[in-house]
Short mmCIF file of N, CA, C and O in Angstrom, two decimals:
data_model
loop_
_atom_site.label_atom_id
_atom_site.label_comp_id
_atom_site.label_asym_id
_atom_site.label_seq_id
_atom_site.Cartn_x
_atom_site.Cartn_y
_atom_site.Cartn_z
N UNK U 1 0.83 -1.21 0.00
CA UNK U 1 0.00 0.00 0.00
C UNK U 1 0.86 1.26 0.00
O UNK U 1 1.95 1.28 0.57
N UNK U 2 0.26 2.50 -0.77
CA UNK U 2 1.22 3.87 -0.59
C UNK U 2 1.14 4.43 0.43
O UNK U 2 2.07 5.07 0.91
N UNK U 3 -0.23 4.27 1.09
CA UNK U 3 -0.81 5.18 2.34
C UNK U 3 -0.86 4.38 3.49
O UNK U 3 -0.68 3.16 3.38
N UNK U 4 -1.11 4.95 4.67
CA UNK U 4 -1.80 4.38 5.69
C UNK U 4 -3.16 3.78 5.56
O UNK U 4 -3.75 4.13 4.54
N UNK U 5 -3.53 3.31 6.01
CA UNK U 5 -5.21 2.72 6.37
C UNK U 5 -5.52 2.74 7.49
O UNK U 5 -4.69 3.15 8.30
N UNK U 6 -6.79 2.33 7.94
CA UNK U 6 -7.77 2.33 9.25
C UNK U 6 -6.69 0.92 9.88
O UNK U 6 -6.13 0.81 10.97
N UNK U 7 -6.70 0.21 8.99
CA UNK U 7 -6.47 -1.43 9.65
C UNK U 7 -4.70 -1.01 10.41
O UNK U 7 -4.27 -1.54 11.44
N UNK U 8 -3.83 0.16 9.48
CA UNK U 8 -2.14 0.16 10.26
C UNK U 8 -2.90 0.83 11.88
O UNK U 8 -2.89 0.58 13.09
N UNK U 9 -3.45 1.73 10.99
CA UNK U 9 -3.98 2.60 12.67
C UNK U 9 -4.49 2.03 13.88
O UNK U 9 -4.17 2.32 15.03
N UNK U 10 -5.55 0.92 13.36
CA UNK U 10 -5.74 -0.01 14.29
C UNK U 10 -4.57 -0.53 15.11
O UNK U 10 -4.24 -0.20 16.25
N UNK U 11 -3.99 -1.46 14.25
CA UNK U 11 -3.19 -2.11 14.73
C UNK U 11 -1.93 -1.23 15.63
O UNK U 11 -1.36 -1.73 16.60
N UNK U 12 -1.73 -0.34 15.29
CA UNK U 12 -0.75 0.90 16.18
C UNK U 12 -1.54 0.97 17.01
O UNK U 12 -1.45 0.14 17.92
N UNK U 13 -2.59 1.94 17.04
CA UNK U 13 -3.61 1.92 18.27
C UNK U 13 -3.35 0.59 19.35
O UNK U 13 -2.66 0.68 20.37
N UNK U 14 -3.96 -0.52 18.96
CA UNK U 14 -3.50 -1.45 19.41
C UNK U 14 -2.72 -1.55 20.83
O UNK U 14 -2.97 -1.71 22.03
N UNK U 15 -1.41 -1.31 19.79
CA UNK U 15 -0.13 -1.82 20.59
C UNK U 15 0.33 -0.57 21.54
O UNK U 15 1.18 -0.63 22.43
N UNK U 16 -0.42 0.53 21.15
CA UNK U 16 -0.44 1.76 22.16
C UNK U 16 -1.27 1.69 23.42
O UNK U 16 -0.88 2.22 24.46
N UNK U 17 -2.47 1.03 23.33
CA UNK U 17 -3.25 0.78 24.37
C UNK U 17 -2.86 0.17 25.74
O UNK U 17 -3.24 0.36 26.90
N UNK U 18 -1.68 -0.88 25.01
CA UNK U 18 -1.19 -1.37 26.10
C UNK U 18 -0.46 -0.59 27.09
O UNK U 18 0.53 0.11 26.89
N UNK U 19 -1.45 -0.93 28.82
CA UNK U 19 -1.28 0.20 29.63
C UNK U 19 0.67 1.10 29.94
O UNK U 19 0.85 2.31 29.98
N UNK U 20 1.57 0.21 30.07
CA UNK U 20 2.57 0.49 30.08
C UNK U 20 3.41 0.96 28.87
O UNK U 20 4.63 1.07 28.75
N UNK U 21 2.50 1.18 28.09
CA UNK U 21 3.55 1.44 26.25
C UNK U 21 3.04 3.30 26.43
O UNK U 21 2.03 3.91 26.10
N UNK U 22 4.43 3.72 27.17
CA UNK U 22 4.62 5.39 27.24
C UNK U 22 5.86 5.54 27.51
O UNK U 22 6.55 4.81 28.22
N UNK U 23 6.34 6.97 26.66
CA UNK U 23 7.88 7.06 26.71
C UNK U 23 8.66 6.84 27.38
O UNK U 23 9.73 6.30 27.12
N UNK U 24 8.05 7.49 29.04
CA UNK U 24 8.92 7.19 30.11
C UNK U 24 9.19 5.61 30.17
O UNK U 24 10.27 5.24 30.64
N UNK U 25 8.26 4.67 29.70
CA UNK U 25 8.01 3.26 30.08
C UNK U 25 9.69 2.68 29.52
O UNK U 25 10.64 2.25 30.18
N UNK U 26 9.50 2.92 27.95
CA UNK U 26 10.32 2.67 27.35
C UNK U 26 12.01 3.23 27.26
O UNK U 26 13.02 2.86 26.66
N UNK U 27 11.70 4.16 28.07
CA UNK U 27 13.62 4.89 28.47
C UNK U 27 14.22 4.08 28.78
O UNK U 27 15.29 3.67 28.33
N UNK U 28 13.36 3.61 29.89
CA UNK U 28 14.31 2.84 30.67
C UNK U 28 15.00 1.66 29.35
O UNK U 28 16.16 1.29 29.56
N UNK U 29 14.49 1.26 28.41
CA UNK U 29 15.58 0.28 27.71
C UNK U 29 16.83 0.94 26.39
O UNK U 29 17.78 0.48 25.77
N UNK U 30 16.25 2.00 26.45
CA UNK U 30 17.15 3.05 25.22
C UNK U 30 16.89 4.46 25.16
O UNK U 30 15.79 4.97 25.34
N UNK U 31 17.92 5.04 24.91
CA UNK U 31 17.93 6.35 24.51
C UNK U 31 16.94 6.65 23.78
O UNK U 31 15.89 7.03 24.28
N UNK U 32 17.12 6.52 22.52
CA UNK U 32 15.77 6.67 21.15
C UNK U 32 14.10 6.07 21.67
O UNK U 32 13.03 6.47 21.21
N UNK U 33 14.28 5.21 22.56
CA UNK U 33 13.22 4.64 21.92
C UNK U 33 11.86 5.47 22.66
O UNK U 33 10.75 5.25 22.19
N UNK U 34 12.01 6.50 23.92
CA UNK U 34 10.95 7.18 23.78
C UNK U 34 10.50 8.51 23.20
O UNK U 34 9.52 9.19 23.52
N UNK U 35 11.63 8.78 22.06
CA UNK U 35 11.40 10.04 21.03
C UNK U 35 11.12 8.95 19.75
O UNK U 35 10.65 9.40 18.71
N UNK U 36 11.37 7.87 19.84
CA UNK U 36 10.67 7.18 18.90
C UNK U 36 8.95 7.07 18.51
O UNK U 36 8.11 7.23 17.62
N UNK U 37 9.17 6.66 19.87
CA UNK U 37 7.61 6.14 20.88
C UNK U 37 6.58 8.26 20.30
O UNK U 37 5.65 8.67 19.60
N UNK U 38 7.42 8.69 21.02
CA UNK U 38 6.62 9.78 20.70
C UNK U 38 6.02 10.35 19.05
O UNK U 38 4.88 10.66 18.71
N UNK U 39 7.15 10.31 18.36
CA UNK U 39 6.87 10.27 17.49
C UNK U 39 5.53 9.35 16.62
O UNK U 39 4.79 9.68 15.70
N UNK U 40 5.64 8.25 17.31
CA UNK U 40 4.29 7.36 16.43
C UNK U 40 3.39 8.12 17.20
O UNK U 40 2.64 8.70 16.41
N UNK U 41 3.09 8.43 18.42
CA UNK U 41 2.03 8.54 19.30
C UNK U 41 1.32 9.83 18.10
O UNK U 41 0.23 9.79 17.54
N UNK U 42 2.36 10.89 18.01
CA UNK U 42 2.20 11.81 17.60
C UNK U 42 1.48 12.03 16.28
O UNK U 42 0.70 12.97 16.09
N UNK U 43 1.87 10.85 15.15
CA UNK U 43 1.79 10.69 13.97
C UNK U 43 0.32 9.97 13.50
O UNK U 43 -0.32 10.42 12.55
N UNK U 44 -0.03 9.02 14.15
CA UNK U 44 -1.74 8.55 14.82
C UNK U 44 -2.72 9.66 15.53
O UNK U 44 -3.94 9.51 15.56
N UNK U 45 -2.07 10.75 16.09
CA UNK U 45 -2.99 11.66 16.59
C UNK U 45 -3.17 12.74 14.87
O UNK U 45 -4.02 13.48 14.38
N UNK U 46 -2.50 12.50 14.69
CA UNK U 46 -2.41 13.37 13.41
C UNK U 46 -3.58 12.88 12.40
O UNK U 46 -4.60 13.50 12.09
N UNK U 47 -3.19 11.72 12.01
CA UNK U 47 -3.79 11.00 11.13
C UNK U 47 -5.08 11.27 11.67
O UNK U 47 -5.90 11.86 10.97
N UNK U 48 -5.41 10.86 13.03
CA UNK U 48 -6.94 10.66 13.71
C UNK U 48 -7.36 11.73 13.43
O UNK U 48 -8.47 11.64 12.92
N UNK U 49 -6.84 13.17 13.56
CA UNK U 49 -7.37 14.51 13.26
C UNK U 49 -7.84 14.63 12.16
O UNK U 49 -8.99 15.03 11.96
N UNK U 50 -6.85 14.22 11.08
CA UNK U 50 -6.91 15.18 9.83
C UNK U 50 -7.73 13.82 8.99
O UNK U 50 -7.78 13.94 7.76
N UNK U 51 -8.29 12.71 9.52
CA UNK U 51 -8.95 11.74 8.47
C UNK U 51 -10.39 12.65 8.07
O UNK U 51 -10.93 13.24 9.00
N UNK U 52 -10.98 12.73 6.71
CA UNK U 52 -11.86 12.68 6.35
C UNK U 52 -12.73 12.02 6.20
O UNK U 52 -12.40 11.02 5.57
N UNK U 53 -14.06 12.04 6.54
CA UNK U 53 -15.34 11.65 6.83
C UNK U 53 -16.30 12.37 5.62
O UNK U 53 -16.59 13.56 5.72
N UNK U 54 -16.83 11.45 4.34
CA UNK U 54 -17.42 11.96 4.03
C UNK U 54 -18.85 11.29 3.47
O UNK U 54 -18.67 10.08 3.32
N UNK U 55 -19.82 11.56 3.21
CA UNK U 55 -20.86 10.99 2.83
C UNK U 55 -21.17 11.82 1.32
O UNK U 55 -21.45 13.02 1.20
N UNK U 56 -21.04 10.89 0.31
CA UNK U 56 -21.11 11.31 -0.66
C UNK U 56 -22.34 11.39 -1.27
O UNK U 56 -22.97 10.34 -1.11
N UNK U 57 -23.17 12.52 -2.13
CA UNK U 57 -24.20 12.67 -2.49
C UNK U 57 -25.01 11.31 -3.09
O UNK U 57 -24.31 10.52 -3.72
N UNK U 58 -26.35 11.01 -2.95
CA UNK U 58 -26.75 10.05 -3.89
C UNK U 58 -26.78 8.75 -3.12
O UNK U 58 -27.66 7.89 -3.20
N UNK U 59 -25.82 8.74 -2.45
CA UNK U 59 -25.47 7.55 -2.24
C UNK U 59 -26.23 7.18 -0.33
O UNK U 59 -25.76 6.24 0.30
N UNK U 60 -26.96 7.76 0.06
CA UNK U 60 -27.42 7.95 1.25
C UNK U 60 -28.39 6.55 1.63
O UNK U 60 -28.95 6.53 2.72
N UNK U 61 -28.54 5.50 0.75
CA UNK U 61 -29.37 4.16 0.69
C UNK U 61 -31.11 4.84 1.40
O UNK U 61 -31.74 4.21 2.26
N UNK U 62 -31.49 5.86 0.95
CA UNK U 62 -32.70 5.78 1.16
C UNK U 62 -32.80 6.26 2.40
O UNK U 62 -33.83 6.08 3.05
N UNK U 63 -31.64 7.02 2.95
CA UNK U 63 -31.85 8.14 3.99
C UNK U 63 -31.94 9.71 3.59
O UNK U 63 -31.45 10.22 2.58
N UNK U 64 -32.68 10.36 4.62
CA UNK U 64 -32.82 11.72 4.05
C UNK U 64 -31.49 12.25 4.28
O UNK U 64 -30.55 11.62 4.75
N UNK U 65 -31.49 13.40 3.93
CA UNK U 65 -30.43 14.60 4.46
C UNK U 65 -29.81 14.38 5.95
O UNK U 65 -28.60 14.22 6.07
N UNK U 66 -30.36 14.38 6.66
CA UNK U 66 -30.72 14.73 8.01
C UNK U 66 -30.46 13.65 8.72
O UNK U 66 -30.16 13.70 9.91
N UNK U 67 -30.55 12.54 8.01
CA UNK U 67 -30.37 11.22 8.48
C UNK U 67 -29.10 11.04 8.43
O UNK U 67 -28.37 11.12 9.42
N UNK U 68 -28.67 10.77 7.24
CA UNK U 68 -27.76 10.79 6.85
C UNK U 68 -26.59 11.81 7.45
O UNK U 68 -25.54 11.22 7.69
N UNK U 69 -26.60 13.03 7.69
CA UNK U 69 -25.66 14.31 8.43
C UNK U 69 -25.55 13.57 9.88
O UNK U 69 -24.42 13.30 10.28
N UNK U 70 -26.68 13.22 10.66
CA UNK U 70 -27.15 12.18 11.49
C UNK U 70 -25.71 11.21 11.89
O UNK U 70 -25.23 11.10 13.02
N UNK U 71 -25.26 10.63 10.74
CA UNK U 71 -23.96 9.77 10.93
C UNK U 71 -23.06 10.27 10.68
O UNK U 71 -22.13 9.86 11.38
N UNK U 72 -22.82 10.93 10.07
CA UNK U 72 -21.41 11.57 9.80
C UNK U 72 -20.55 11.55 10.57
O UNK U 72 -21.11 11.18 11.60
N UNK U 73 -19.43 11.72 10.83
CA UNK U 73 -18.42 12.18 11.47
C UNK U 73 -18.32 13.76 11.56
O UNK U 73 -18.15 14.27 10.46
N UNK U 74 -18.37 14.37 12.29
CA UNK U 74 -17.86 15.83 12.57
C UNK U 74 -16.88 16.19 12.07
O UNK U 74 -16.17 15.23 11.74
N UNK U 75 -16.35 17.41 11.79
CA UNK U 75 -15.07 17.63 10.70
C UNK U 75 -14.16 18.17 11.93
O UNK U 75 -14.65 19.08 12.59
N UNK U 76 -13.12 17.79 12.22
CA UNK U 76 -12.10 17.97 13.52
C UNK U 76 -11.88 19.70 13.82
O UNK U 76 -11.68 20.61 13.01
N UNK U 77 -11.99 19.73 15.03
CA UNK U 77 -12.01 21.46 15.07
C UNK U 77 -10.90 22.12 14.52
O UNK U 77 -9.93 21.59 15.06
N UNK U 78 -10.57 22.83 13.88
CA UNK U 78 -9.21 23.45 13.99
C UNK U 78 -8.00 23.59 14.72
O UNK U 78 -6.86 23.30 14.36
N UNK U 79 -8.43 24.14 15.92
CA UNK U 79 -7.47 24.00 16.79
C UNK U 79 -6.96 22.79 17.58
O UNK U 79 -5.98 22.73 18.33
N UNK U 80 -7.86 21.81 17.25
CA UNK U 80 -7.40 20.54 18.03
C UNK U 80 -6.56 19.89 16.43
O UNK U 80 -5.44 19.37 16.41
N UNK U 81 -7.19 20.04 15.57
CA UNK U 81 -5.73 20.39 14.29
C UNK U 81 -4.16 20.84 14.39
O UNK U 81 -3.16 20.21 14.05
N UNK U 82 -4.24 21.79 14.81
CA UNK U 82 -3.04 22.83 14.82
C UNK U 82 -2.35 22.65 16.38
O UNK U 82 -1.40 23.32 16.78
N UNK U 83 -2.97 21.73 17.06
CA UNK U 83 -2.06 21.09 18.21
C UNK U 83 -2.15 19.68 17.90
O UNK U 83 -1.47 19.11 18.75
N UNK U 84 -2.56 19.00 17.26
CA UNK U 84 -1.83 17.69 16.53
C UNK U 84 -0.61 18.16 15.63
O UNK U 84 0.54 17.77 15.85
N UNK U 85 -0.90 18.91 14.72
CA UNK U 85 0.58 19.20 13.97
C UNK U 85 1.48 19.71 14.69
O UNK U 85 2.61 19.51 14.24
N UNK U 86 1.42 20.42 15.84
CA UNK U 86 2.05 21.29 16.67
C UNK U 86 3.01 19.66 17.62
O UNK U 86 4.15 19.74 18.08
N UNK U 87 2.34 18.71 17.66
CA UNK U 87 2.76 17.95 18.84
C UNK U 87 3.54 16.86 17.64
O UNK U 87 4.34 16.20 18.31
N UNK U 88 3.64 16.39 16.13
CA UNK U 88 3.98 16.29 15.34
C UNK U 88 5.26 17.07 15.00
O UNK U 88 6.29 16.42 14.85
N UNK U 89 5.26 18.00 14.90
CA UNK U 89 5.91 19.04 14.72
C UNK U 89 7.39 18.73 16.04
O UNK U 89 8.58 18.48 15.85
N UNK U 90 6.68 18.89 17.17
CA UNK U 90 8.02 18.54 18.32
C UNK U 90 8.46 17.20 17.68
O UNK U 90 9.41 17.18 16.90
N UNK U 91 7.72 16.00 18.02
CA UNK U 91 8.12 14.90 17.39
C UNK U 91 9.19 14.55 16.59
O UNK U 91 10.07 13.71 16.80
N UNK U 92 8.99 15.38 15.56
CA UNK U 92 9.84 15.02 14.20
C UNK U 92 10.95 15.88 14.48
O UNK U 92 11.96 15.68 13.81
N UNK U 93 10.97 16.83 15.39
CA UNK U 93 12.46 17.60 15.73
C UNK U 93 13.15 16.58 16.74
O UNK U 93 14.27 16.27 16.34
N UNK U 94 12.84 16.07 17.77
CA UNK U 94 13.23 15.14 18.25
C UNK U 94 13.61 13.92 17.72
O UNK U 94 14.16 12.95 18.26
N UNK U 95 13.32 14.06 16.81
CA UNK U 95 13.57 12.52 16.05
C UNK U 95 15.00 13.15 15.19
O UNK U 95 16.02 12.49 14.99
N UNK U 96 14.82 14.37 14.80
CA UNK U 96 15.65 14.74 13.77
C UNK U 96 17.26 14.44 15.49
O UNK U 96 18.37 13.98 15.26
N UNK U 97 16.89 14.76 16.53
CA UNK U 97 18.29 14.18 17.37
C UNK U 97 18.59 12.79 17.78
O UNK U 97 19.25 12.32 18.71
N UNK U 98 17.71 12.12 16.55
CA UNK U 98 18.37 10.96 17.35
C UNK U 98 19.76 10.60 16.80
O UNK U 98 19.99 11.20 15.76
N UNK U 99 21.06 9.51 17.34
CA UNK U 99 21.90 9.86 16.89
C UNK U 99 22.09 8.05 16.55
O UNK U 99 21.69 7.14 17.28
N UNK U 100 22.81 7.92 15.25
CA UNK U 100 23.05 6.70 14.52
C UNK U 100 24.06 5.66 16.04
O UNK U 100 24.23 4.44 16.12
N UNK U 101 24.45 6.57 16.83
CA UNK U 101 24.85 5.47 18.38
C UNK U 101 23.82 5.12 19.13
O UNK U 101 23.97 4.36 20.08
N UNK U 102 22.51 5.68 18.75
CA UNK U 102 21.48 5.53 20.00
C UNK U 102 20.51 4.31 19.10
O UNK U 102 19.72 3.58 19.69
N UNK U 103 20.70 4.26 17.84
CA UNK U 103 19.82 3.23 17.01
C UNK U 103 20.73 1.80 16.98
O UNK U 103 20.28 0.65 16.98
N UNK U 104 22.49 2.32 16.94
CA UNK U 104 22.93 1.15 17.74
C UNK U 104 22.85 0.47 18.19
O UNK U 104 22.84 -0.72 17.89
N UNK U 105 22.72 1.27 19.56
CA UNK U 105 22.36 0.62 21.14
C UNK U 105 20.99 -0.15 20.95
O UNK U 105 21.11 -1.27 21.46
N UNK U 106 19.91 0.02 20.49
CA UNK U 106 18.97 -0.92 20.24
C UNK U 106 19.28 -1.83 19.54
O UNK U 106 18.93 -2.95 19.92
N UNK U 107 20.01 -1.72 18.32
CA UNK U 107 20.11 -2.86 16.87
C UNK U 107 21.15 -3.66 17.89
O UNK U 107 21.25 -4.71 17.26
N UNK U 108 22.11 -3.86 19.24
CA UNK U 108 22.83 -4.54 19.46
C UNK U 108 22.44 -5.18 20.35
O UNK U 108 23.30 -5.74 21.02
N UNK U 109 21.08 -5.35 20.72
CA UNK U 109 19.99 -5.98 21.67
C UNK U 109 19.61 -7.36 21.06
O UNK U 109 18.85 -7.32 20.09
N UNK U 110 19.96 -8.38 21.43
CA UNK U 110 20.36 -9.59 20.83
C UNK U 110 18.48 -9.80 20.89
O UNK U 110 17.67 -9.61 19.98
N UNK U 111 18.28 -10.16 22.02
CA UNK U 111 16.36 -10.02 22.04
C UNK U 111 16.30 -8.78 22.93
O UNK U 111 16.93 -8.64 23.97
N UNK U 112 15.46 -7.91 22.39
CA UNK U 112 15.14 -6.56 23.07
C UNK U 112 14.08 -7.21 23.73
O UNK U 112 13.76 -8.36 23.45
N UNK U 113 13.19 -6.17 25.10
CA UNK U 113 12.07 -6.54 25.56
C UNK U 113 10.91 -6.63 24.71
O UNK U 113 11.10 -6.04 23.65
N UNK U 114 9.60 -7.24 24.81
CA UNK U 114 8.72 -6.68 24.29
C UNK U 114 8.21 -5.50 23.82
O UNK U 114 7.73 -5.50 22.69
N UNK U 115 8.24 -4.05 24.74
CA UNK U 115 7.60 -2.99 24.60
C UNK U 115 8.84 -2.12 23.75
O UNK U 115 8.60 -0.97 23.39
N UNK U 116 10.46 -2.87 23.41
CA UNK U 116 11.09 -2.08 22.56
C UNK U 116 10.57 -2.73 21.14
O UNK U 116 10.38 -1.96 20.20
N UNK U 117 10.34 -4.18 20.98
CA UNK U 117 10.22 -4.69 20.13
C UNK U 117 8.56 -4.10 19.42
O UNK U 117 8.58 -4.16 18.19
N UNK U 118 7.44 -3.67 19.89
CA UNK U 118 6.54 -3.26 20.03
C UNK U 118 6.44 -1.91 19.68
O UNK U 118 5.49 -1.67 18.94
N UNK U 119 7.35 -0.68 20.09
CA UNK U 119 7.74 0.46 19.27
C UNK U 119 8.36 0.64 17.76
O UNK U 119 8.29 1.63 17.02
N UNK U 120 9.07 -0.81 17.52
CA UNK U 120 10.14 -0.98 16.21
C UNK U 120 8.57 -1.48 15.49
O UNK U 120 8.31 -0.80 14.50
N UNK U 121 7.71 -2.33 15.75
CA UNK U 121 6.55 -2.66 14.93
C UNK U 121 5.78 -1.49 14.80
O UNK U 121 5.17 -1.58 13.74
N UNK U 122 5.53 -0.48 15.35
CA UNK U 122 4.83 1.05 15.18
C UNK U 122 5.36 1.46 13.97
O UNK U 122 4.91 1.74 12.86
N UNK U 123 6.40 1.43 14.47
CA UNK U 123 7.06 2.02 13.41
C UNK U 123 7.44 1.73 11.65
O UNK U 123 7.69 2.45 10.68
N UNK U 124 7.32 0.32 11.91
CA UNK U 124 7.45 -0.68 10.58
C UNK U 124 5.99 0.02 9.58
O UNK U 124 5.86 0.59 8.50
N UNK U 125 4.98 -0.47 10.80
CA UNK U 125 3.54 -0.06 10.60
C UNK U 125 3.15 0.91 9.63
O UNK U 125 2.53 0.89 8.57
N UNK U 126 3.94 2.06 10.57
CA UNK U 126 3.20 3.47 10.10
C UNK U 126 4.49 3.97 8.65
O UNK U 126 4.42 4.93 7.88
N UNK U 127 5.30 3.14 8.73
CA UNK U 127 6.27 3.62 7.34
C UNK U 127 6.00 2.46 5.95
O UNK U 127 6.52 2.13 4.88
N UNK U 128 5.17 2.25 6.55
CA UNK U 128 4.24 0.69 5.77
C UNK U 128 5.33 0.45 4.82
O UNK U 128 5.45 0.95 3.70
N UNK U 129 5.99 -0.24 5.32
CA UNK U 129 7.09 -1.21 5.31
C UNK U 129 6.23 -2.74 5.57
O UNK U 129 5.01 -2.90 5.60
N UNK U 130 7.38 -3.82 5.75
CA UNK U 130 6.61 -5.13 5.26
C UNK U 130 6.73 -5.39 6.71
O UNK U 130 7.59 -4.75 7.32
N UNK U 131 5.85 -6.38 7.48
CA UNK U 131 5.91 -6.24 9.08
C UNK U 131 7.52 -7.73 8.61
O UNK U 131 7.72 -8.54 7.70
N UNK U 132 8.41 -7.20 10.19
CA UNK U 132 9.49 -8.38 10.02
C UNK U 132 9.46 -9.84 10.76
O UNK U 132 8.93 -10.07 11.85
N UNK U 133 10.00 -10.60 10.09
CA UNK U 133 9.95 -11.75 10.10
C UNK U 133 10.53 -11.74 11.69
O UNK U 133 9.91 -12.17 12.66
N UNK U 134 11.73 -11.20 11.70
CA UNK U 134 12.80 -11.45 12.77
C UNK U 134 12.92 -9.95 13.50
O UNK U 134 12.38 -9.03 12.89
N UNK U 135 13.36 -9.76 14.33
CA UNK U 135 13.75 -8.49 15.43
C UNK U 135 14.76 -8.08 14.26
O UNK U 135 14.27 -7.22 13.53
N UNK U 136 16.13 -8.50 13.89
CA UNK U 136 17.02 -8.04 13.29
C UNK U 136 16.36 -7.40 11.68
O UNK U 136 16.87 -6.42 11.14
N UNK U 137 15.49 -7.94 11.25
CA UNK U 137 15.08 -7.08 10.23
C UNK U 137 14.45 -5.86 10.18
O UNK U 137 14.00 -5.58 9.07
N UNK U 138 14.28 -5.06 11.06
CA UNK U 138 13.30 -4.32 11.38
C UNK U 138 14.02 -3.00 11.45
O UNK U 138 13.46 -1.94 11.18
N UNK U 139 15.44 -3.11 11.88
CA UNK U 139 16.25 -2.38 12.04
C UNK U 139 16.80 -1.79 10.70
O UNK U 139 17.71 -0.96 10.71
#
């Protein structure tokens, strides 16, 4: 696929839900991995904002107007817009410090824990890349 979908988001969502998957959680095993972590968090709030919801004319199966507006999705406020890109925005500057010793220090983690291995799948996810076979491919 070129894009994201509902089903990567899901599945990120997912693995975010799990109660202990938060940056601080994840320091403790690497440098990167909770400006990593932030970064997806960041990049799913984005997406969640800026998805379009639309109901296209005609096509209402025999609902009125009203019915139909009825389901819609609401169109995301603006400003809860412009603090998703805003929290995006930190994200991707933080990411811009991570340093090729700190992606190291993870890639030399013979088996990392779950919740590092669990950030590297976010990430596979949302760069819709192919999910990896092995921990070492992912890197």
């Amino acid at each position: 696929p070129e894009c994201l979908d509902e089903a990567d988001i899901k599945r990120v969502q997912d693995i975010l839900a799990t109660p202990d998957m938060t940056p601080q959680a994840v320091s403790k095993f690497s440098t990167a991995a909770p400006i990593m972590l932030t970064w997806v968090i960041a990049l799913v709030g984005v997406w969640i904002k800026f998805k379009v919801y639309t109901t296209t004319q005609g096509e209402t199966g025999g609902e009125t107007e009203a019915e139909a507006s009825a389901h819609a999705t609401p169109t995301p406020n603006p400003d809860d817009m412009a603090q998703a890109q805003a929290a995006l925005s930190e994200a991707l500057a933080g990411l811009n410090k991570v340093r090729k010793m700190d992606i190291m220090e993870v890639k030399a983690m013979k088996t990392p824990p779950k919740m590092m291995q669990d950030v590297f799948t976010c990430i596979a996810t949302l760069k819709v890349v192919p999910q990896p076979d092995k921990w070492g491919s992912i890197l």
